[in-house]
XYZ file of C-alpha atoms in Angstrom:
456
model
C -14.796 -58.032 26.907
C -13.108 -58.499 30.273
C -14.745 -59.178 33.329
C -15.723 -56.197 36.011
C -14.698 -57.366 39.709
C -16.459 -56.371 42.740
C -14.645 -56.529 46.255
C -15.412 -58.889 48.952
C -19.009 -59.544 47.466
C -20.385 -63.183 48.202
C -23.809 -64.162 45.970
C -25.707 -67.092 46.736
C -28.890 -69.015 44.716
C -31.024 -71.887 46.344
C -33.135 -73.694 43.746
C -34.046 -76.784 45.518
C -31.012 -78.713 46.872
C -28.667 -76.801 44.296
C -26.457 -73.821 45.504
C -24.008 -71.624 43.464
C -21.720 -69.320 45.099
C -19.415 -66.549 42.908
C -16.836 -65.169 44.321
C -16.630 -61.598 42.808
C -14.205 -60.589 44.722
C -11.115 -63.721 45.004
C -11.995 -64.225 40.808
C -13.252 -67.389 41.679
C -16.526 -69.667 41.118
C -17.752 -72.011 43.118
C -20.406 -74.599 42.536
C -21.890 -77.075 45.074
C -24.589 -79.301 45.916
C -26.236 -80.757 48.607
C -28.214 -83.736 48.434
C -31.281 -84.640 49.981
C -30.751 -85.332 54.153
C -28.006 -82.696 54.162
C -24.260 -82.744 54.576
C -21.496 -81.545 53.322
C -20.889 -81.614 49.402
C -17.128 -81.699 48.149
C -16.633 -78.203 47.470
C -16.035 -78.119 43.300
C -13.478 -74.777 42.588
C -13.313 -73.794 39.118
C -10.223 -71.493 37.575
C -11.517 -69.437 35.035
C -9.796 -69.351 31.594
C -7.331 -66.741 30.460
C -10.158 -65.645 28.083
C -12.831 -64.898 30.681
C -9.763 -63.054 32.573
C -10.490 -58.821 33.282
C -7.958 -57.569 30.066
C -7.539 -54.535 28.438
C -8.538 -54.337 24.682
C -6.246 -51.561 23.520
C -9.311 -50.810 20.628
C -11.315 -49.723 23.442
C -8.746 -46.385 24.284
C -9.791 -43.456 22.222
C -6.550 -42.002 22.952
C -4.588 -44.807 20.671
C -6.940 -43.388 17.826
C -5.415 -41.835 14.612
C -6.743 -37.821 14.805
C -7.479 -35.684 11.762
C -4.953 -32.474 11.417
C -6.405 -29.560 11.255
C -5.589 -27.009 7.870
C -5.261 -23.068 7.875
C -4.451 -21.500 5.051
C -4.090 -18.178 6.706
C -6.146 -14.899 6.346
C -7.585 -13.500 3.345
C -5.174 -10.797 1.514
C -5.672 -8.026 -0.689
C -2.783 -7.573 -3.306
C -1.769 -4.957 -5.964
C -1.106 -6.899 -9.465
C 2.638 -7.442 -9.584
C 2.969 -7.908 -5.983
C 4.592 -11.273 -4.630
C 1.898 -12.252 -2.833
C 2.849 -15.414 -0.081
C 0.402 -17.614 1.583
C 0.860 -18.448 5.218
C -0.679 -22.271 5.675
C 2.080 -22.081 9.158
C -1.347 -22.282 11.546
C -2.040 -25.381 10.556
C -1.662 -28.605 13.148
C -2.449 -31.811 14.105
C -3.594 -33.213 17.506
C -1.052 -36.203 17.910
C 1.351 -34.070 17.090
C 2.314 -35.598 13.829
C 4.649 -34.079 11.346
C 2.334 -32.291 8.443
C 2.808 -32.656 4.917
C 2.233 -29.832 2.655
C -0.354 -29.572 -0.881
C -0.868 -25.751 -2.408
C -3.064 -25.968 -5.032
C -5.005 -22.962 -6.682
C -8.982 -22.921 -7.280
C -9.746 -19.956 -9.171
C -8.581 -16.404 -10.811
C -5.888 -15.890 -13.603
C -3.559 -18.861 -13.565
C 0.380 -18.250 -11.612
C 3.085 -20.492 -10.851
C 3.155 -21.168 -7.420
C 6.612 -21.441 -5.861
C 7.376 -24.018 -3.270
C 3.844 -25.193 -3.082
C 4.651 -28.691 -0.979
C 5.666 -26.155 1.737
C 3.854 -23.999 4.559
C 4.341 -20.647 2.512
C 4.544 -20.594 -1.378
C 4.350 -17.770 -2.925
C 3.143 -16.300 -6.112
C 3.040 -13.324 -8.559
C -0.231 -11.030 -8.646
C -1.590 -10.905 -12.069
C -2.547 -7.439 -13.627
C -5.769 -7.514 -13.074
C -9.135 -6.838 -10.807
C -9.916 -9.900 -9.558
C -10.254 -12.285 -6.382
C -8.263 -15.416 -6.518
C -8.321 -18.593 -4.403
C -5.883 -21.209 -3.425
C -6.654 -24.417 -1.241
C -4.351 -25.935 1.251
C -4.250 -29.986 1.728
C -2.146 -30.949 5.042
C -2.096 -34.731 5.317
C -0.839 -36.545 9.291
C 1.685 -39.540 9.516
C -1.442 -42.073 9.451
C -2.842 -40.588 6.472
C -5.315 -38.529 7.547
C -6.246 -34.974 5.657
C -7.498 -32.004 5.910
C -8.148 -28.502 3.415
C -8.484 -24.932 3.895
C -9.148 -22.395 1.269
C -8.091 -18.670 1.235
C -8.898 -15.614 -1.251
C -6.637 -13.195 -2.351
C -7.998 -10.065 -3.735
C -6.162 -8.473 -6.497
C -6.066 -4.664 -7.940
C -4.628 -3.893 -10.968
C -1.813 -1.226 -11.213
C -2.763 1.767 -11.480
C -1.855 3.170 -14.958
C 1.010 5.828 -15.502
C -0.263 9.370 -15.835
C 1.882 12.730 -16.276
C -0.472 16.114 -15.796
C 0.441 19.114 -16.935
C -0.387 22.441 -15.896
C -0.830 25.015 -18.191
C -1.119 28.789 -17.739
C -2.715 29.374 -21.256
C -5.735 27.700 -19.170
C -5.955 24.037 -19.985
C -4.617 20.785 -17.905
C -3.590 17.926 -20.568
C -2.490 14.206 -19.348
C -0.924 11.633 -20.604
C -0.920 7.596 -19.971
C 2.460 5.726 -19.759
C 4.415 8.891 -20.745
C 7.374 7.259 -20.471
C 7.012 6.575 -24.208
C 5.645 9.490 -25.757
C 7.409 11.291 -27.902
C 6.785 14.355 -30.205
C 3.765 16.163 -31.665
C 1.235 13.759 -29.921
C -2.174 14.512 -28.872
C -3.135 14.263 -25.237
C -5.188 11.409 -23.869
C -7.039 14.118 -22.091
C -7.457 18.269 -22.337
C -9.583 19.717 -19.563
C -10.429 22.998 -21.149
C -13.137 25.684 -21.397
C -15.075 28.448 -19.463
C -16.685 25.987 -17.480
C -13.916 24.627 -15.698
C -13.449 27.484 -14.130
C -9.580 27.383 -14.689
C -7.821 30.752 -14.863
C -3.862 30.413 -15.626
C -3.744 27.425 -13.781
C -0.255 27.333 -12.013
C -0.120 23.998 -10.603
C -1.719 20.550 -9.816
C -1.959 17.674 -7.988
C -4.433 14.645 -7.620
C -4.910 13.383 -4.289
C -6.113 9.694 -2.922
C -9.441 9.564 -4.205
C -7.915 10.179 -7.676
C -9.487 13.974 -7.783
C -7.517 16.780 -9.526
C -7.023 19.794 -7.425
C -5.794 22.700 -9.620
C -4.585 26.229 -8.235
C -5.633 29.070 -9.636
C -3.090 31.918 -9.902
C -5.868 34.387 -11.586
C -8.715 33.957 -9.418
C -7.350 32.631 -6.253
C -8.832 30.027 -6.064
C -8.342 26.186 -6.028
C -10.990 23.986 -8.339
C -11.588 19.939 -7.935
C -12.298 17.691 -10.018
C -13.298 13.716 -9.717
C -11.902 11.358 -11.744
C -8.707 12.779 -12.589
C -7.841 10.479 -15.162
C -11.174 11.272 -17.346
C -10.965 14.893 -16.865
C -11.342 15.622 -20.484
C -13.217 18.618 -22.519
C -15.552 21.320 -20.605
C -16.275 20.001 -17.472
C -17.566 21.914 -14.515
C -15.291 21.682 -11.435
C -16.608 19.362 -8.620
C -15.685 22.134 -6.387
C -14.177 25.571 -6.024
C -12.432 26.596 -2.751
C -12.628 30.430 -3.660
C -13.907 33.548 -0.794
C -12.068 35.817 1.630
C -11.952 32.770 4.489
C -9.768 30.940 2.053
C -7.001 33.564 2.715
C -5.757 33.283 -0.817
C -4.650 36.395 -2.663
C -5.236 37.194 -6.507
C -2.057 36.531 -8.367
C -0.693 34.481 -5.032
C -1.282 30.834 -5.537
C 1.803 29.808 -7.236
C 2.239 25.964 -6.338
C 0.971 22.847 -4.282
C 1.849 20.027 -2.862
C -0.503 16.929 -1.047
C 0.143 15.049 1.960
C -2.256 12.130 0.246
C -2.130 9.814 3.454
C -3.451 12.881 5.573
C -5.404 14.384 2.924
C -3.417 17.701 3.330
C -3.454 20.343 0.439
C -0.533 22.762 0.913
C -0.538 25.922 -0.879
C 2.259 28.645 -1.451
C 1.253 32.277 -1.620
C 3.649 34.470 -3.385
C 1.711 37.833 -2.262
C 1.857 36.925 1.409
C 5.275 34.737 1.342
C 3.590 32.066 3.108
C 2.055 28.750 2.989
C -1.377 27.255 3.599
C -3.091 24.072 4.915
C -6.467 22.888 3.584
C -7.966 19.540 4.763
C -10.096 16.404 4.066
C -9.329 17.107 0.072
C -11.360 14.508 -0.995
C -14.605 15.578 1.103
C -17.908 17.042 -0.209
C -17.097 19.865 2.176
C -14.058 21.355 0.464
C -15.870 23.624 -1.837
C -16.542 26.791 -0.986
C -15.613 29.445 1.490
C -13.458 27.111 3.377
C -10.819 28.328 5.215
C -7.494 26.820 5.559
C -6.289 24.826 9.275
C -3.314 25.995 9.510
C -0.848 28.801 7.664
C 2.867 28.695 8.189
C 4.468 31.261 7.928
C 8.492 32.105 8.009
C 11.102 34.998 7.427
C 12.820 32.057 5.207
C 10.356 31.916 2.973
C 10.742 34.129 -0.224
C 8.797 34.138 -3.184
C 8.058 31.106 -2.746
C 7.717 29.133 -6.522
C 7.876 25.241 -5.587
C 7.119 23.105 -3.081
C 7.185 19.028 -2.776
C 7.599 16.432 0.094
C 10.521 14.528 0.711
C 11.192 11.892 3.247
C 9.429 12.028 7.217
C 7.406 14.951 6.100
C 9.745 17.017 5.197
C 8.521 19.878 2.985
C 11.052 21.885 0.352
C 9.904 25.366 -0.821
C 12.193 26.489 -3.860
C 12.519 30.139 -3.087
C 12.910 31.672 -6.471
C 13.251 35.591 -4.361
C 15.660 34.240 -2.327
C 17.801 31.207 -4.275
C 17.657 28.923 -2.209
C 15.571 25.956 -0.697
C 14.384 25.654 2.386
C 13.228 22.748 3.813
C 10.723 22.882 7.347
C 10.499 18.797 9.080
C 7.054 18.035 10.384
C 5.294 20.524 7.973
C 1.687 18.680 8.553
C 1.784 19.778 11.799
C 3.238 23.261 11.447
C 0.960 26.326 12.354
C 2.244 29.638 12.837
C 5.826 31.777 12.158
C 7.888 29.259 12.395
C 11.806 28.903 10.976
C 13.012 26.515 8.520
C 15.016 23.504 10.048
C 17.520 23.656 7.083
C 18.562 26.253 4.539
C 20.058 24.941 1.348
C 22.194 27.288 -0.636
C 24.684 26.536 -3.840
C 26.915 28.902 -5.820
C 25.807 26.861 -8.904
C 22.264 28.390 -8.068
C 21.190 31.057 -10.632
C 17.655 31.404 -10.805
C 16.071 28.812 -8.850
C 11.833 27.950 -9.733
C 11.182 24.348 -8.414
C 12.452 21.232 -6.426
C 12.060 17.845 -5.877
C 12.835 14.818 -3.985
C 12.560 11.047 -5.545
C 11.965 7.974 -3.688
C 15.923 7.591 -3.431
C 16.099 10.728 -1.222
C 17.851 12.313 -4.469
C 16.814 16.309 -4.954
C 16.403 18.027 -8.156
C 16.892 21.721 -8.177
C 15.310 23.514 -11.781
C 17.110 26.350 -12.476
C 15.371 28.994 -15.107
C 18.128 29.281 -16.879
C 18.200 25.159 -18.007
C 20.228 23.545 -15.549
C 18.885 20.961 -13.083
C 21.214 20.432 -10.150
C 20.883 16.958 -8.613
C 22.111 16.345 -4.842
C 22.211 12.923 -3.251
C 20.962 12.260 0.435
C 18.924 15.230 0.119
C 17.652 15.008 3.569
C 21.167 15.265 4.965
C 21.568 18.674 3.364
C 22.263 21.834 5.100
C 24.213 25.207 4.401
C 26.003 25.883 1.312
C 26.456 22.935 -0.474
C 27.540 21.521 -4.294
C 25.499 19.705 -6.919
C 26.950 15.841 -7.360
C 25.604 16.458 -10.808
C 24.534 19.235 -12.848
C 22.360 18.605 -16.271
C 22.559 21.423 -18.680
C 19.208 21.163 -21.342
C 20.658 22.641 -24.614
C 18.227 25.169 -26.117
C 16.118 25.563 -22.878
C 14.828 29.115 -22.667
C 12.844 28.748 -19.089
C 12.608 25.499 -17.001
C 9.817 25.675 -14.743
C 9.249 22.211 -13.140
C 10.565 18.522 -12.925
C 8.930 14.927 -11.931
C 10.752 12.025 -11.380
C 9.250 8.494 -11.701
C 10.185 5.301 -9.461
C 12.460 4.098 -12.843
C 14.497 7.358 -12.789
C 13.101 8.954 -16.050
C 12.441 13.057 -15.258
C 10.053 14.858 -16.986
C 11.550 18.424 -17.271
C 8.805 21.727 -18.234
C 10.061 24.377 -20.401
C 7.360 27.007 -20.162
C 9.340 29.022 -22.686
C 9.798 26.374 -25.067
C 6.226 24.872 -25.262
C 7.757 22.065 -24.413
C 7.993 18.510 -22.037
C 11.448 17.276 -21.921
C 12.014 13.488 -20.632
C 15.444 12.036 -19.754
C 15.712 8.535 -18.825
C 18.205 8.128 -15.598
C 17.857 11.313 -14.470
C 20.165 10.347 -11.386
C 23.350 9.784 -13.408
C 23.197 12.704 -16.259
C 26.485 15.896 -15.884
C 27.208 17.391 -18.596
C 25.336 19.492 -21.951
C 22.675 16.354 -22.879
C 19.976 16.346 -25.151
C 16.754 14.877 -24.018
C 15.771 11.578 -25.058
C 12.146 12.418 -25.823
C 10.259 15.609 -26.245
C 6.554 16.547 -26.177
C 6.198 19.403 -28.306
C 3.614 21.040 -31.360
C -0.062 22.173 -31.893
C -1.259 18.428 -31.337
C 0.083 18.807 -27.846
C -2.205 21.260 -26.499
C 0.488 22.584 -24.530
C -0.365 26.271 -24.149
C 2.633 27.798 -21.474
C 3.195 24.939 -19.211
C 4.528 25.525 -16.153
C 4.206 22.468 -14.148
C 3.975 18.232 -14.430
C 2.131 16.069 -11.253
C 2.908 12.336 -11.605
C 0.487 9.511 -10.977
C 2.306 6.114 -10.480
């Protein structure tokens, strides 16, 4: 340990006739002695070594100490199974500023393969599943040094394929993963009986909380029920918007369609050509008396037989009075007599009962008569306009609906023929095709369908 100096400090010690002087401040000792009658002693100067010299011992600096790095493996996540999920282990440092090596390693849940996992952000594959996963992070300095992090990643599974149908014999029947089902095959659920209240149910729709909302052409009314996907037998409805605050008409409620991320019912009403707005869906409180928050109302609408969303909340009403569709932008927030921003009219048009716009901005128009028109860039349509393609069902005697899924295959009602058509790539059929699957027979349960709600 080196030696702490003090300036200009001179300390003397008498013990008898010996004296010792230190000489803090010149680095210097000095030792002397007087003998006995006095005098001057011959001063004695001693040089200290290089080992009793002040130094600096560089073991003594914190600051030339090897630090620990510091790992982050990033927030939890929540993921849907199927999802590439990617961790983000880029907050992680280290206080000398060394460079950071990189160890992913996973610590529980279904195993994956983890991509790239000697770098900041490796990424993964969600299993199919409900479950929470976890995955630990090791970051290692230049000296050696290490440090871990953990992060969980919660995981959903899918939700499973379901096709509804509505029919106005007074029944709803479902299927799971309809993409395969084909011919006289029993539904995986038939909600049917006098207590569910149904009464030629013309359409339906399930909205975010997985609830069924069917309209009721007969009784003007609109019933609920929970669960969609286990709505099987004679079940009571959850609720029943029905009553003279409602505004619906006996023999008016023709067709719906749900804004699900503002929990917005929209229904058409043939009797007064107009269309209204029912919210919170998925509350206690619609039930009931309940009127509707909005109604909008326009000369362009005309028998109104269809309605579905397509892109920026822009709603298309198939006018089966007037053949045509109309399409009105910002229809959540629409209130009033209002005109439609764009009028869509075709020569090819016949008898026109439903539309619909995919997730590739592609509409299908169902004519009556079989034909479903498909136009591309649907939202770019205005005036009179041509089909790109035009599919012509052979032996169709009345096409009432159509639902596309996310892989292109349509499933096409024939309310005359008892029947559910499916075509796989909808998008790129012209021409006289048969369909390549059919839902059809007693085992069905199909009793006058009229329309099909997809759950994806």
């Amino acid at each position: 340990m080196g030696m702490k100096k003090m300036k200009n400090h001179v300390w003397f010690r008498t013990v008898g006739t010996l004296s010792l002087s230190v000489f803090f401040g010149m680095g210097i000792v000095g030792c002397g002695f007087t003998p006995p009658g006095g005098g001057e002693p011959e001063p004695q100067v001693e040089q200290p070594d290089d080992q009793d010299a002040p130094q600096d011992d560089p073991q003594d600096d914190p600051q030339d100490e090897n630090q620990a790095p510091s790992a982050d493996a990033g927030s939890n996540q929540a993921a849907l199974g199927g999802d590439t999920v990617t961790l983000d282990g880029s907050g992680s440092s280290d206080p000398d500023g060394d460079a950071l090596t990189f160890s992913w390693s996973q610590a529980s849940g279904t195993p994956v393969a983890l991509s790239d996992a000697d770098t900041d952000s490796p990424s993964f594959t969600a299993p199919d599943s409900d479950e929470q996963m976890s995955f630990e992070l090791t970051v290692e300095d230049e000296g050696g040094l290490t440090s871990t992090a953990t992060v969980f990643v919660s995981v959903t599974a899918p939700s499973e394929p379901r096709l509804y149908i509505a029919n106005l014999g007074g029944n709803v029947t479902s299927y799971a993963d309809p993409s395969g089902v084909n011919g006289n095959i029993v539904p995986d659920t038939n909600l049917a009986g006098a207590q569910t209240q149904l009464a030629f149910p013309a359409d339906i729709v399930v909205n975010a909380d997985n609830q069924l909302l069917a309209a009721n052409f007969a009784t003007a009314s609109v019933t609920t029920y929970d669960d969609a996907d286990q709505t099987n037998g004679n079940l009571s409805p959850d609720g029943n918007v029905q009553g003279a605050a409602t505004q619906l008409n006996p023999a008016g409620p023709t067709t719906l369609a749900i804004n699900t991320g503002e929990d917005l019912l929209f229904v058409a009403d043939i009797v007064t050509d107009d269309i209204k707005v029912f919210s919170d869906t998925s509350s206690s409180t619609f039930n009931g008396n309940t009127a509707p928050i909005r109604t909008i109302a326009s000369v362009d609408i005309n028998n109104p037989t269809g309605i579905n969303f397509g892109a920026d909340d822009d709603l298309y009403v198939a006018n089966n009075g007037a053949n045509n569709v109309v399409v009105f932008a910002n229809a959540s927030s629409l209130n009033g007599n209002v005109n439609a921003t764009r009028i869509i009219t075709s020569a090819a048009f016949t008898s026109v009962f439903d539309v619909y716009i995919d997730a590739a901005d592609t509409m299908y128009v169902v004519d009556t008569a079989g034909f479903i028109f498909t136009f591309f860039d649907a939202s770019s349509l205005n005036g009179v306009v041509q089909p790109d393609l035009t599919l012509t069902v052979p032996g169709a005697v009345a096409l009432s609906a159509i639902a596309v899924d996310e892989a292109g295959t349509a499933y096409i009602v024939d309310n005359g023929a008892n029947a559910v058509f499916s075509y796989d790539d909808i998008d790129l059929l012209n021409g006289v095709i048969a369909p390549d699957r059919t839902i059809q027979g007693a085992n069905t349960q199909l009793a006058a369908p009229i329309r099909v709600f997809l759950v994806e």
